[in-house]
């Protein structure tokens, strides 16, 4: 019945990931007065009296989100924790606990899961969060990881996607595009190894990019930096799906437009040179690449002096009235509408 | 590499589900002073100042935990929420929010997911919890659901698995074995339908059992009842894996033994008659069947007058010193050591 090719049935690919979530959750009602923010931000927010609790969850499926052909299990465990912590930081909250659920087929020996958990334990230790529970079960195929992170913050400090105002400055931490290029490098080496198993990949020249892909870090330091600078972002999101997609999320949630300046987008020299090698446009890679786990946020103009010149932060544009749309101002000065090139989990399958 | 049949590699089936969780989590350290209880209870417990937060998570895999051949998607969504709420109630806490993560292959049309979410929405409404987030992505095969529930409780009321003392009374809500028999009925009908697709199953006579399997309820009412009776369980667990397995969890966590009286185990007349039809031993079904989602708890003897004669509660035994072991006292008066017949997620694959 479920596999019926009835033309009245709607293919999931028609909606895309965000459309599907919107559609499925629209019928849900909220009755708990403690629910401050439900679906539609980096984390849900619950009022626990005096402070706010953030909760976020991510599911990672082998063959969809990771390929064990070139992803060491320890790195996978590390990254799976970090991407959830990144969502908590993106609310300007401090993560404290995580749960880890795992489904694996019997093709995995215990030693493989020990590797995975060593990465989970390492990330927990480095970020100071406790693994407090989870579930372990078998799957029919491959590995599925589902991680949930909890965090806490002061109500007046919590940063939603919806708080940006016209003229707020758009700021990004670190640099962009590295994780996507790291994946391209890994895929290229993996193809060579498949043809010639004796090939010894030498990824040394691409170390920065490969590390960005396999072992990203959540910007705990940036949250501490903003606290130190006494800057509370008016809105914030982490960059998991590419700069363009995340900017559009901020604009849509805040009811604003935006001007993003191409020449301000921070790129590492290794990103620029590797883009040349792969014949890729570096701006497009930054806009659409994803998985950088940098923080994208807006600040009131009065806070500009506090962030100006900080090597960790780059002002890349500003918010505008909604009617002006979300635009990229190219190096030549022309204005190009931004499109959601964010990764679509249902595309191409 | 991962599929290497190296004899030095340990097959997951050797450990079983609980052994695997114990093994993988033993290297984890805890650094957050707010973590009251980590791995090893129905829910983790976090001190949020003044009250305690409970968090629990469950992963359900198609073909392992459910079969869409005889599980309507709406029921699956309902049950997936309810089993998590049951874990929160088993801490003597009130659930308030859930997150729902879903991975599905493209064989599912949108309408199938709408059915699933209608069950999730129904359970949320009935139990008064909010769906505040989650993740939706694609899988390579089948459906995987991961649900996390949050709840709150007063620190002095929270019931852990570890609080039972010798001479405490062992109490169970409702009756046992129905969900397992409902599954047997559904499987039998499913086999008939596979041979003869025109067959119209008539499950009316087994309505109670099938409902116990497909649409279990969490005992929110029992938590309210205990509150009304002013009884705080000294320990508590919900019955997901069968009475025997859950009793052993309480005994192990509390450092006690126990005497369970066979003739006290509450059985519905439909369970008894269907056991006869299937040539099954009703006691064994109650001990090992699982998925009843009743609450199993211990109370101080002084509270006996408060629960005595309550139609929702049955005293089925009492705790003993650890040295006496965990035993079933049969109808004939002989004492038989209880064994963990709890469902092993890694068995038989």
PDB file of N, CA, C and O in Angstrom, chain A residues 2 10 12 17 20 23 30-32 34-35 38-39 44 58-59 62 65 96-97 107-108 110-111 114 128 130 132 135-138 140 146 148 345 349, chain B residues 2 10 12 17 20 23 30-32 34-35 38-39 44 58-59 62 65 96-97 106-111 114 128 130 132 135-138 140 146 148 345:
ATOM      1  N   UNK A   2       1.910   1.222   0.841  1.00  0.00           N
ATOM      2  CA  UNK A   2       2.746   2.408   0.954  1.00  0.00           C
ATOM      3  C   UNK A   2       3.544   2.691  -0.310  1.00  0.00           C
ATOM      4  O   UNK A   2       3.953   3.802  -0.549  1.00  0.00           O
ATOM      5  N   UNK A  10       1.872  12.502  -3.057  1.00  0.00           N
ATOM      6  CA  UNK A  10       2.827  13.579  -3.265  1.00  0.00           C
ATOM      7  C   UNK A  10       4.233  13.113  -2.923  1.00  0.00           C
ATOM      8  O   UNK A  10       4.490  12.627  -1.823  1.00  0.00           O
ATOM      9  N   UNK A  12       7.951  13.284  -1.724  1.00  0.00           N
ATOM     10  CA  UNK A  12       8.599  14.133  -0.726  1.00  0.00           C
ATOM     11  C   UNK A  12       9.562  15.136  -1.358  1.00  0.00           C
ATOM     12  O   UNK A  12       9.770  16.226  -0.835  1.00  0.00           O
ATOM     13  N   UNK A  17      13.395  19.816   2.300  1.00  0.00           N
ATOM     14  CA  UNK A  17      13.458  19.548   3.735  1.00  0.00           C
ATOM     15  C   UNK A  17      12.650  20.560   4.562  1.00  0.00           C
ATOM     16  O   UNK A  17      11.851  20.198   5.402  1.00  0.00           O
ATOM     17  N   UNK A  20       8.898  20.414   3.982  1.00  0.00           N
ATOM     18  CA  UNK A  20       8.317  19.237   4.615  1.00  0.00           C
ATOM     19  C   UNK A  20       8.106  19.465   6.112  1.00  0.00           C
ATOM     20  O   UNK A  20       7.037  19.156   6.653  1.00  0.00           O
ATOM     21  N   UNK A  23       5.235  21.805   6.599  1.00  0.00           N
ATOM     22  CA  UNK A  23       3.962  21.157   6.298  1.00  0.00           C
ATOM     23  C   UNK A  23       3.531  20.209   7.417  1.00  0.00           C
ATOM     24  O   UNK A  23       2.378  20.220   7.850  1.00  0.00           O
ATOM     25  N   UNK A  30       0.148  24.088  20.527  1.00  0.00           N
ATOM     26  CA  UNK A  30       0.973  24.177  21.725  1.00  0.00           C
ATOM     27  C   UNK A  30       0.108  24.536  22.914  1.00  0.00           C
ATOM     28  O   UNK A  30      -0.683  25.486  22.839  1.00  0.00           O
ATOM     29  N   UNK A  31       0.261  23.796  23.983  1.00  0.00           N
ATOM     30  CA  UNK A  31      -0.575  24.023  25.160  1.00  0.00           C
ATOM     31  C   UNK A  31       0.248  24.325  26.407  1.00  0.00           C
ATOM     32  O   UNK A  31      -0.294  24.739  27.417  1.00  0.00           O
ATOM     33  N   UNK A  32       1.553  24.099  26.334  1.00  0.00           N
ATOM     34  CA  UNK A  32       2.387  24.327  27.513  1.00  0.00           C
ATOM     35  C   UNK A  32       2.807  25.796  27.569  1.00  0.00           C
ATOM     36  O   UNK A  32       3.492  26.274  26.660  1.00  0.00           O
ATOM     37  N   UNK A  34       5.074  27.002  29.135  1.00  0.00           N
ATOM     38  CA  UNK A  34       6.540  27.094  29.226  1.00  0.00           C
ATOM     39  C   UNK A  34       7.220  27.068  27.864  1.00  0.00           C
ATOM     40  O   UNK A  34       8.393  27.391  27.745  1.00  0.00           O
ATOM     41  N   UNK A  35       6.488  26.688  26.804  1.00  0.00           N
ATOM     42  CA  UNK A  35       7.104  26.643  25.470  1.00  0.00           C
ATOM     43  C   UNK A  35       7.238  28.057  24.923  1.00  0.00           C
ATOM     44  O   UNK A  35       6.252  28.713  24.600  1.00  0.00           O
ATOM     45  N   UNK A  38       8.973  26.928  19.560  1.00  0.00           N
ATOM     46  CA  UNK A  38       8.879  25.540  19.104  1.00  0.00           C
ATOM     47  C   UNK A  38       9.720  25.326  17.864  1.00  0.00           C
ATOM     48  O   UNK A  38      10.876  25.741  17.797  1.00  0.00           O
ATOM     49  N   UNK A  39       9.134  24.716  16.856  1.00  0.00           N
ATOM     50  CA  UNK A  39       9.828  24.431  15.602  1.00  0.00           C
ATOM     51  C   UNK A  39      10.211  25.741  14.911  1.00  0.00           C
ATOM     52  O   UNK A  39       9.469  26.714  14.985  1.00  0.00           O
ATOM     53  N   UNK A  44      14.740  24.630  20.150  1.00  0.00           N
ATOM     54  CA  UNK A  44      13.499  25.021  20.811  1.00  0.00           C
ATOM     55  C   UNK A  44      13.876  25.642  22.148  1.00  0.00           C
ATOM     56  O   UNK A  44      14.930  25.349  22.716  1.00  0.00           O
ATOM     57  N   UNK A  58      19.475  16.328  16.038  1.00  0.00           N
ATOM     58  CA  UNK A  58      19.918  16.090  14.666  1.00  0.00           C
ATOM     59  C   UNK A  58      20.019  14.603  14.425  1.00  0.00           C
ATOM     60  O   UNK A  58      20.512  13.869  15.282  1.00  0.00           O
ATOM     61  N   UNK A  59      19.573  14.176  13.271  1.00  0.00           N
ATOM     62  CA  UNK A  59      19.689  12.775  12.915  1.00  0.00           C
ATOM     63  C   UNK A  59      20.654  12.644  11.736  1.00  0.00           C
ATOM     64  O   UNK A  59      20.520  13.350  10.738  1.00  0.00           O
ATOM     65  N   UNK A  62      23.831   7.146   7.671  1.00  0.00           N
ATOM     66  CA  UNK A  62      24.934   6.692   6.810  1.00  0.00           C
ATOM     67  C   UNK A  62      24.478   6.671   5.352  1.00  0.00           C
ATOM     68  O   UNK A  62      23.381   6.207   5.039  1.00  0.00           O
ATOM     69  N   UNK A  65      24.187  11.457   5.191  1.00  0.00           N
ATOM     70  CA  UNK A  65      24.956  12.531   5.827  1.00  0.00           C
ATOM     71  C   UNK A  65      26.432  12.219   5.970  1.00  0.00           C
ATOM     72  O   UNK A  65      27.225  13.117   6.201  1.00  0.00           O
ATOM     73  N   UNK A  96      25.004  21.912  27.884  1.00  0.00           N
ATOM     74  CA  UNK A  96      25.410  21.261  29.131  1.00  0.00           C
ATOM     75  C   UNK A  96      25.288  19.738  29.085  1.00  0.00           C
ATOM     76  O   UNK A  96      26.079  19.038  29.699  1.00  0.00           O
ATOM     77  N   UNK A  97      24.273  19.230  28.400  1.00  0.00           N
ATOM     78  CA  UNK A  97      24.063  17.782  28.348  1.00  0.00           C
ATOM     79  C   UNK A  97      23.683  17.359  26.921  1.00  0.00           C
ATOM     80  O   UNK A  97      23.054  18.137  26.199  1.00  0.00           O
ATOM     81  N   UNK A 107      26.834  -5.551  10.943  1.00  0.00           N
ATOM     82  CA  UNK A 107      28.105  -5.515  10.217  1.00  0.00           C
ATOM     83  C   UNK A 107      29.162  -4.764  11.026  1.00  0.00           C
ATOM     84  O   UNK A 107      30.353  -4.903  10.795  1.00  0.00           O
ATOM     85  N   UNK A 108      28.717  -3.967  12.023  1.00  0.00           N
ATOM     86  CA  UNK A 108      29.657  -3.219  12.853  1.00  0.00           C
ATOM     87  C   UNK A 108      30.105  -4.059  14.038  1.00  0.00           C
ATOM     88  O   UNK A 108      29.263  -4.510  14.822  1.00  0.00           O
ATOM     89  N   UNK A 110      31.959  -4.461  17.774  1.00  0.00           N
ATOM     90  CA  UNK A 110      32.023  -3.619  18.965  1.00  0.00           C
ATOM     91  C   UNK A 110      33.128  -2.573  18.855  1.00  0.00           C
ATOM     92  O   UNK A 110      32.955  -1.414  19.265  1.00  0.00           O
ATOM     93  N   UNK A 111      34.253  -2.977  18.287  1.00  0.00           N
ATOM     94  CA  UNK A 111      35.398  -2.064  18.216  1.00  0.00           C
ATOM     95  C   UNK A 111      35.088  -0.819  17.384  1.00  0.00           C
ATOM     96  O   UNK A 111      35.624   0.267  17.641  1.00  0.00           O
ATOM     97  N   UNK A 114      33.187   1.438  19.645  1.00  0.00           N
ATOM     98  CA  UNK A 114      34.114   2.038  20.619  1.00  0.00           C
ATOM     99  C   UNK A 114      34.814   3.251  20.006  1.00  0.00           C
ATOM    100  O   UNK A 114      34.992   4.282  20.665  1.00  0.00           O
ATOM    101  N   UNK A 128      32.842  20.361  27.477  1.00  0.00           N
ATOM    102  CA  UNK A 128      32.336  20.375  28.851  1.00  0.00           C
ATOM    103  C   UNK A 128      30.868  20.023  28.973  1.00  0.00           C
ATOM    104  O   UNK A 128      30.153  20.576  29.809  1.00  0.00           O
ATOM    105  N   UNK A 130      27.891  16.791  29.323  1.00  0.00           N
ATOM    106  CA  UNK A 130      27.759  15.406  29.793  1.00  0.00           C
ATOM    107  C   UNK A 130      26.858  14.602  28.858  1.00  0.00           C
ATOM    108  O   UNK A 130      25.789  15.077  28.463  1.00  0.00           O
ATOM    109  N   UNK A 132      24.234  12.092  28.905  1.00  0.00           N
ATOM    110  CA  UNK A 132      23.386  11.656  30.011  1.00  0.00           C
ATOM    111  C   UNK A 132      22.405  10.549  29.629  1.00  0.00           C
ATOM    112  O   UNK A 132      21.638  10.091  30.470  1.00  0.00           O
ATOM    113  N   UNK A 135      19.968   5.748  23.455  1.00  0.00           N
ATOM    114  CA  UNK A 135      19.324   4.502  23.113  1.00  0.00           C
ATOM    115  C   UNK A 135      20.278   3.808  22.144  1.00  0.00           C
ATOM    116  O   UNK A 135      20.951   4.454  21.354  1.00  0.00           O
ATOM    117  N   UNK A 136      20.359   2.505  22.242  1.00  0.00           N
ATOM    118  CA  UNK A 136      21.211   1.749  21.333  1.00  0.00           C
ATOM    119  C   UNK A 136      20.398   0.591  20.811  1.00  0.00           C
ATOM    120  O   UNK A 136      19.847  -0.177  21.597  1.00  0.00           O
ATOM    121  N   UNK A 137      20.308   0.477  19.501  1.00  0.00           N
ATOM    122  CA  UNK A 137      19.480  -0.585  18.943  1.00  0.00           C
ATOM    123  C   UNK A 137      20.059  -1.035  17.608  1.00  0.00           C
ATOM    124  O   UNK A 137      21.091  -0.544  17.171  1.00  0.00           O
ATOM    125  N   UNK A 138      19.406  -2.010  17.002  1.00  0.00           N
ATOM    126  CA  UNK A 138      19.929  -2.508  15.733  1.00  0.00           C
ATOM    127  C   UNK A 138      19.160  -1.872  14.582  1.00  0.00           C
ATOM    128  O   UNK A 138      18.030  -1.437  14.728  1.00  0.00           O
ATOM    129  N   UNK A 140      18.419  -2.270  10.161  1.00  0.00           N
ATOM    130  CA  UNK A 140      18.484  -3.244   9.066  1.00  0.00           C
ATOM    131  C   UNK A 140      19.607  -2.922   8.120  1.00  0.00           C
ATOM    132  O   UNK A 140      20.087  -3.776   7.398  1.00  0.00           O
ATOM    133  N   UNK A 146      21.327   9.705  16.296  1.00  0.00           N
ATOM    134  CA  UNK A 146      20.431  10.811  16.614  1.00  0.00           C
ATOM    135  C   UNK A 146      20.907  11.415  17.927  1.00  0.00           C
ATOM    136  O   UNK A 146      20.952  10.740  18.953  1.00  0.00           O
ATOM    137  N   UNK A 148      20.755  14.651  20.702  1.00  0.00           N
ATOM    138  CA  UNK A 148      19.985  15.770  21.222  1.00  0.00           C
ATOM    139  C   UNK A 148      20.871  16.522  22.206  1.00  0.00           C
ATOM    140  O   UNK A 148      21.568  15.897  23.003  1.00  0.00           O
ATOM    141  N   UNK A 345      17.879  17.622   1.568  1.00  0.00           N
ATOM    142  CA  UNK A 345      18.094  16.222   1.960  1.00  0.00           C
ATOM    143  C   UNK A 345      17.362  15.251   1.047  1.00  0.00           C
ATOM    144  O   UNK A 345      17.685  14.075   1.001  1.00  0.00           O
ATOM    145  N   UNK A 349      17.312  11.705  -5.162  1.00  0.00           N
ATOM    146  CA  UNK A 349      17.217  10.302  -4.753  1.00  0.00           C
ATOM    147  C   UNK A 349      15.983   9.654  -5.346  1.00  0.00           C
ATOM    148  O   UNK A 349      15.053  10.317  -5.728  1.00  0.00           O
TER     149      UNK A 349
ATOM    150  N   UNK B   2      35.388  -2.069   7.671  1.00  0.00           N
ATOM    151  CA  UNK B   2      34.420  -2.307   8.738  1.00  0.00           C
ATOM    152  C   UNK B   2      33.788  -3.685   8.647  1.00  0.00           C
ATOM    153  O   UNK B   2      33.290  -4.213   9.631  1.00  0.00           O
ATOM    154  N   UNK B  10      34.654  -8.076  17.947  1.00  0.00           N
ATOM    155  CA  UNK B  10      33.605  -8.591  18.818  1.00  0.00           C
ATOM    156  C   UNK B  10      32.229  -8.343  18.216  1.00  0.00           C
ATOM    157  O   UNK B  10      31.885  -7.207  17.903  1.00  0.00           O
ATOM    158  N   UNK B  12      28.402  -7.667  18.085  1.00  0.00           N
ATOM    159  CA  UNK B  12      27.521  -6.934  19.000  1.00  0.00           C
ATOM    160  C   UNK B  12      26.551  -7.854  19.731  1.00  0.00           C
ATOM    161  O   UNK B  12      26.136  -7.577  20.847  1.00  0.00           O
ATOM    162  N   UNK B  17      21.696  -5.684  24.380  1.00  0.00           N
ATOM    163  CA  UNK B  17      21.462  -4.240  24.363  1.00  0.00           C
ATOM    164  C   UNK B  17      22.003  -3.531  25.611  1.00  0.00           C
ATOM    165  O   UNK B  17      22.710  -2.538  25.531  1.00  0.00           O
ATOM    166  N   UNK B  20      25.787  -3.616  25.902  1.00  0.00           N
ATOM    167  CA  UNK B  20      26.411  -2.705  24.952  1.00  0.00           C
ATOM    168  C   UNK B  20      26.384  -1.270  25.474  1.00  0.00           C
ATOM    169  O   UNK B  20      27.392  -0.561  25.423  1.00  0.00           O
ATOM    170  N   UNK B  23      28.842  -0.905  28.235  1.00  0.00           N
ATOM    171  CA  UNK B  23      30.217  -0.918  27.749  1.00  0.00           C
ATOM    172  C   UNK B  23      30.595   0.412  27.083  1.00  0.00           C
ATOM    173  O   UNK B  23      31.660   0.965  27.345  1.00  0.00           O
ATOM    174  N   UNK B  30      31.574  12.846  33.664  1.00  0.00           N
ATOM    175  CA  UNK B  30      30.584  13.900  33.844  1.00  0.00           C
ATOM    176  C   UNK B  30      31.221  15.089  34.544  1.00  0.00           C
ATOM    177  O   UNK B  30      31.887  14.939  35.560  1.00  0.00           O
ATOM    178  N   UNK B  31      31.012  16.262  33.962  1.00  0.00           N
ATOM    179  CA  UNK B  31      31.632  17.466  34.515  1.00  0.00           C
ATOM    180  C   UNK B  31      30.608  18.518  34.908  1.00  0.00           C
ATOM    181  O   UNK B  31      30.951  19.486  35.568  1.00  0.00           O
ATOM    182  N   UNK B  32      29.357  18.340  34.497  1.00  0.00           N
ATOM    183  CA  UNK B  32      28.332  19.341  34.812  1.00  0.00           C
ATOM    184  C   UNK B  32      27.738  19.045  36.187  1.00  0.00           C
ATOM    185  O   UNK B  32      27.145  17.977  36.385  1.00  0.00           O
ATOM    186  N   UNK B  34      25.135  20.069  37.319  1.00  0.00           N
ATOM    187  CA  UNK B  34      23.669  19.964  37.212  1.00  0.00           C
ATOM    188  C   UNK B  34      23.202  18.560  36.851  1.00  0.00           C
ATOM    189  O   UNK B  34      22.021  18.250  36.983  1.00  0.00           O
ATOM    190  N   UNK B  35      24.119  17.688  36.398  1.00  0.00           N
ATOM    191  CA  UNK B  35      23.722  16.329  36.030  1.00  0.00           C
ATOM    192  C   UNK B  35      23.500  15.503  37.290  1.00  0.00           C
ATOM    193  O   UNK B  35      24.437  15.183  38.015  1.00  0.00           O
ATOM    194  N   UNK B  38      22.688  10.291  35.003  1.00  0.00           N
ATOM    195  CA  UNK B  38      23.013  10.129  33.591  1.00  0.00           C
ATOM    196  C   UNK B  38      22.392   8.855  33.040  1.00  0.00           C
ATOM    197  O   UNK B  38      21.221   8.572  33.274  1.00  0.00           O
ATOM    198  N   UNK B  39      23.195   8.073  32.347  1.00  0.00           N
ATOM    199  CA  UNK B  39      22.730   6.819  31.754  1.00  0.00           C
ATOM    200  C   UNK B  39      22.293   5.848  32.850  1.00  0.00           C
ATOM    201  O   UNK B  39      22.891   5.809  33.921  1.00  0.00           O
ATOM    202  N   UNK B  44      17.213  10.638  32.035  1.00  0.00           N
ATOM    203  CA  UNK B  44      18.289  11.351  32.713  1.00  0.00           C
ATOM    204  C   UNK B  44      17.664  12.492  33.497  1.00  0.00           C
ATOM    205  O   UNK B  44      16.582  12.967  33.156  1.00  0.00           O
ATOM    206  N   UNK B  58      14.140   7.672  22.560  1.00  0.00           N
ATOM    207  CA  UNK B  58      13.942   6.325  22.025  1.00  0.00           C
ATOM    208  C   UNK B  58      14.053   6.363  20.515  1.00  0.00           C
ATOM    209  O   UNK B  58      13.530   7.267  19.887  1.00  0.00           O
ATOM    210  N   UNK B  59      14.703   5.368  19.961  1.00  0.00           N
ATOM    211  CA  UNK B  59      14.812   5.277  18.516  1.00  0.00           C
ATOM    212  C   UNK B  59      14.043   4.042  18.048  1.00  0.00           C
ATOM    213  O   UNK B  59      14.232   2.959  18.585  1.00  0.00           O
ATOM    214  N   UNK B  62      12.153   0.779  11.521  1.00  0.00           N
ATOM    215  CA  UNK B  62      11.249  -0.093  10.770  1.00  0.00           C
ATOM    216  C   UNK B  62      11.906  -1.451  10.548  1.00  0.00           C
ATOM    217  O   UNK B  62      13.082  -1.549  10.204  1.00  0.00           O
ATOM    218  N   UNK B  65      11.643  -2.512  15.240  1.00  0.00           N
ATOM    219  CA  UNK B  65      10.671  -2.177  16.288  1.00  0.00           C
ATOM    220  C   UNK B  65       9.234  -2.154  15.795  1.00  0.00           C
ATOM    221  O   UNK B  65       8.313  -2.195  16.590  1.00  0.00           O
ATOM    222  N   UNK B  96       6.347  17.488  29.268  1.00  0.00           N
ATOM    223  CA  UNK B  96       5.855  18.789  28.800  1.00  0.00           C
ATOM    224  C   UNK B  96       6.162  19.048  27.323  1.00  0.00           C
ATOM    225  O   UNK B  96       5.377  19.685  26.640  1.00  0.00           O
ATOM    226  N   UNK B  97       7.316  18.596  26.863  1.00  0.00           N
ATOM    227  CA  UNK B  97       7.710  18.847  25.472  1.00  0.00           C
ATOM    228  C   UNK B  97       8.331  17.585  24.863  1.00  0.00           C
ATOM    229  O   UNK B  97       8.952  16.795  25.585  1.00  0.00           O
ATOM    230  N   UNK B 106      12.380   7.602   0.070  1.00  0.00           N
ATOM    231  CA  UNK B 106      11.420   8.238  -0.835  1.00  0.00           C
ATOM    232  C   UNK B 106      10.261   7.338  -1.228  1.00  0.00           C
ATOM    233  O   UNK B 106       9.394   7.746  -1.981  1.00  0.00           O
ATOM    234  N   UNK B 107      10.252   6.107  -0.703  1.00  0.00           N
ATOM    235  CA  UNK B 107       9.095   5.254  -0.988  1.00  0.00           C
ATOM    236  C   UNK B 107       7.861   5.779  -0.263  1.00  0.00           C
ATOM    237  O   UNK B 107       6.739   5.442  -0.623  1.00  0.00           O
ATOM    238  N   UNK B 108       8.056   6.629   0.755  1.00  0.00           N
ATOM    239  CA  UNK B 108       6.917   7.176   1.490  1.00  0.00           C
ATOM    240  C   UNK B 108       6.419   8.449   0.819  1.00  0.00           C
ATOM    241  O   UNK B 108       7.183   9.396   0.651  1.00  0.00           O
ATOM    242  N   UNK B 109       5.141   8.495   0.474  1.00  0.00           N
ATOM    243  CA  UNK B 109       4.599   9.750  -0.038  1.00  0.00           C
ATOM    244  C   UNK B 109       4.308  10.688   1.135  1.00  0.00           C
ATOM    245  O   UNK B 109       4.262  10.264   2.291  1.00  0.00           O
ATOM    246  N   UNK B 110       4.099  11.932   0.822  1.00  0.00           N
ATOM    247  CA  UNK B 110       3.778  12.924   1.846  1.00  0.00           C
ATOM    248  C   UNK B 110       2.582  12.487   2.690  1.00  0.00           C
ATOM    249  O   UNK B 110       2.566  12.669   3.918  1.00  0.00           O
ATOM    250  N   UNK B 111       1.595  11.876   2.039  1.00  0.00           N
ATOM    251  CA  UNK B 111       0.369  11.494   2.742  1.00  0.00           C
ATOM    252  C   UNK B 111       0.658  10.480   3.853  1.00  0.00           C
ATOM    253  O   UNK B 111      -0.037  10.454   4.879  1.00  0.00           O
ATOM    254  N   UNK B 114       1.918  12.464   6.726  1.00  0.00           N
ATOM    255  CA  UNK B 114       0.806  13.188   7.350  1.00  0.00           C
ATOM    256  C   UNK B 114       0.057  12.270   8.319  1.00  0.00           C
ATOM    257  O   UNK B 114      -0.344  12.693   9.405  1.00  0.00           O
ATOM    258  N   UNK B 128      -1.116  16.470  26.553  1.00  0.00           N
ATOM    259  CA  UNK B 128      -0.808  17.863  26.879  1.00  0.00           C
ATOM    260  C   UNK B 128       0.661  18.222  26.781  1.00  0.00           C
ATOM    261  O   UNK B 128       1.176  19.016  27.574  1.00  0.00           O
ATOM    262  N   UNK B 130       3.919  19.543  24.124  1.00  0.00           N
ATOM    263  CA  UNK B 130       4.149  20.280  22.879  1.00  0.00           C
ATOM    264  C   UNK B 130       5.265  19.622  22.067  1.00  0.00           C
ATOM    265  O   UNK B 130       6.312  19.271  22.626  1.00  0.00           O
ATOM    266  N   UNK B 132       8.130  20.457  20.015  1.00  0.00           N
ATOM    267  CA  UNK B 132       8.857  21.730  19.900  1.00  0.00           C
ATOM    268  C   UNK B 132       9.998  21.694  18.898  1.00  0.00           C
ATOM    269  O   UNK B 132      10.695  22.692  18.712  1.00  0.00           O
ATOM    270  N   UNK B 135      13.873  16.895  13.499  1.00  0.00           N
ATOM    271  CA  UNK B 135      14.703  16.864  12.316  1.00  0.00           C
ATOM    272  C   UNK B 135      13.993  15.942  11.338  1.00  0.00           C
ATOM    273  O   UNK B 135      13.361  14.967  11.745  1.00  0.00           O
ATOM    274  N   UNK B 136      14.040  16.290  10.065  1.00  0.00           N
ATOM    275  CA  UNK B 136      13.419  15.439   9.051  1.00  0.00           C
ATOM    276  C   UNK B 136      14.425  15.255   7.940  1.00  0.00           C
ATOM    277  O   UNK B 136      14.944  16.230   7.411  1.00  0.00           O
ATOM    278  N   UNK B 137      14.712  14.013   7.620  1.00  0.00           N
ATOM    279  CA  UNK B 137      15.735  13.778   6.617  1.00  0.00           C
ATOM    280  C   UNK B 137      15.413  12.499   5.850  1.00  0.00           C
ATOM    281  O   UNK B 137      14.414  11.844   6.110  1.00  0.00           O
ATOM    282  N   UNK B 138      16.254  12.173   4.882  1.00  0.00           N
ATOM    283  CA  UNK B 138      15.981  10.974   4.103  1.00  0.00           C
ATOM    284  C   UNK B 138      16.835   9.820   4.611  1.00  0.00           C
ATOM    285  O   UNK B 138      17.866  10.005   5.240  1.00  0.00           O
ATOM    286  N   UNK B 140      18.246   5.702   3.548  1.00  0.00           N
ATOM    287  CA  UNK B 140      18.455   4.818   2.404  1.00  0.00           C
ATOM    288  C   UNK B 140      17.442   3.695   2.392  1.00  0.00           C
ATOM    289  O   UNK B 140      17.177   3.090   1.369  1.00  0.00           O
ATOM    290  N   UNK B 146      13.077   8.973  15.889  1.00  0.00           N
ATOM    291  CA  UNK B 146      13.780   9.184  17.147  1.00  0.00           C
ATOM    292  C   UNK B 146      13.059  10.286  17.901  1.00  0.00           C
ATOM    293  O   UNK B 146      12.959  11.406  17.408  1.00  0.00           O
ATOM    294  N   UNK B 148      12.424  12.386  21.560  1.00  0.00           N
ATOM    295  CA  UNK B 148      12.968  12.773  22.855  1.00  0.00           C
ATOM    296  C   UNK B 148      11.867  13.489  23.624  1.00  0.00           C
ATOM    297  O   UNK B 148      11.149  14.295  23.057  1.00  0.00           O
ATOM    298  N   UNK B 345      17.647  -6.446  21.466  1.00  0.00           N
ATOM    299  CA  UNK B 345      17.546  -5.810  20.143  1.00  0.00           C
ATOM    300  C   UNK B 345      18.516  -6.418  19.135  1.00  0.00           C
ATOM    301  O   UNK B 345      18.344  -6.261  17.937  1.00  0.00           O
TER     302      UNK B 345
END
